[in-house]
């Protein structure tokens, strides 16, 4: 038993040494095979980058708004006598929607009648020379003030529709007091009115497009609710300032909606036609994507070596795609075959 143990230990030691030598030989083999590929010229094909004219478009997301919307209130607190409409009712311009308490209006009309009689009498006396111009002017001023007061009270006692449209909200009930503060629904109004036979869209556009967009230009919209419907609007207003934080400016687009299928608050995508511009178009297969991200890149030949250039994608024309980058110039050599095996800095062998 004493002689067996040393022999067993010696066998284990020899086995371990053999394993270490085997691993070392494998590592040496891998490193030598890798080193054989370092610095090896990569065979590729290249093409000269050229620019072409394309119809430039830009896509944006937007929410449709009513062409006109008002929240109707009197200019002073008071009791609501009657509300003549309900939500969804169609009304005409000038139609009386709400009637407030008439007490103040009644008193003002009585006072106006009295002053009108006095004013007419003073006119006759002035013409006969029985009163001075100053006395006449004082009565006339009182009459004018009283008349303006009656007109104001009439507007605020009988609240009328400023345009034809649809009642979109009712925030009080008959008999309640309007105090001028927001109701439970959060609106300081008795009723709200919208016009939806025309809608509008406010779109924030990057400042780079400011010189291109023109008033009157067409804008195409798409709605998920009506995927087959052609919705076309026109730019009616281009705002003259650019937001310094977002580097965008606003445009207002008017959208005909005679059938009223589209509704305020509806989500749409907007496609702006920006006219013809010079662009770099390449085969979509030339553009590579960074694994695990949405970054896109291409390779160009820079003094015989591969240079990786990150790009943005623009318009698609059949199987071609626009690439945008300040690091790409007209006349550069773009790698169009063999780019999948390249890394930046590889030596290039250009195939004829």
PDB file of C-alpha atoms in Angstrom, residues 65-67 199-203 215-217 219 221 233-239 249-255:
ATOM      1  CA  UNK A  65     -58.702  70.286 -34.419  1.00  0.00           C
ATOM      2  CA  UNK A  66     -61.983  72.089 -34.968  1.00  0.00           C
ATOM      3  CA  UNK A  67     -61.644  74.973 -37.387  1.00  0.00           C
ATOM      4  CA  UNK A 199     -60.911  71.136 -39.664  1.00  0.00           C
ATOM      5  CA  UNK A 200     -57.343  72.237 -39.116  1.00  0.00           C
ATOM      6  CA  UNK A 201     -54.066  70.644 -38.139  1.00  0.00           C
ATOM      7  CA  UNK A 202     -51.177  72.396 -36.400  1.00  0.00           C
ATOM      8  CA  UNK A 203     -47.915  70.682 -37.410  1.00  0.00           C
ATOM      9  CA  UNK A 215     -48.530  78.819 -48.306  1.00  0.00           C
ATOM     10  CA  UNK A 216     -51.152  77.032 -50.410  1.00  0.00           C
ATOM     11  CA  UNK A 217     -49.114  73.812 -50.729  1.00  0.00           C
ATOM     12  CA  UNK A 219     -50.735  68.186 -47.516  1.00  0.00           C
ATOM     13  CA  UNK A 221     -53.400  62.981 -44.476  1.00  0.00           C
ATOM     14  CA  UNK A 233     -55.537  69.861 -46.939  1.00  0.00           C
ATOM     15  CA  UNK A 234     -53.762  73.105 -47.768  1.00  0.00           C
ATOM     16  CA  UNK A 235     -51.259  75.158 -45.830  1.00  0.00           C
ATOM     17  CA  UNK A 236     -53.064  78.384 -44.893  1.00  0.00           C
ATOM     18  CA  UNK A 237     -50.550  79.820 -42.438  1.00  0.00           C
ATOM     19  CA  UNK A 238     -46.803  79.494 -41.829  1.00  0.00           C
ATOM     20  CA  UNK A 239     -45.811  80.883 -38.455  1.00  0.00           C
ATOM     21  CA  UNK A 249     -41.868  76.037 -36.592  1.00  0.00           C
ATOM     22  CA  UNK A 250     -45.630  75.645 -36.894  1.00  0.00           C
ATOM     23  CA  UNK A 251     -47.802  75.460 -39.950  1.00  0.00           C
ATOM     24  CA  UNK A 252     -51.602  75.534 -40.003  1.00  0.00           C
ATOM     25  CA  UNK A 253     -53.326  73.260 -42.515  1.00  0.00           C
ATOM     26  CA  UNK A 254     -57.004  73.625 -43.445  1.00  0.00           C
ATOM     27  CA  UNK A 255     -58.868  70.371 -44.198  1.00  0.00           C
TER      28      UNK A 255
END
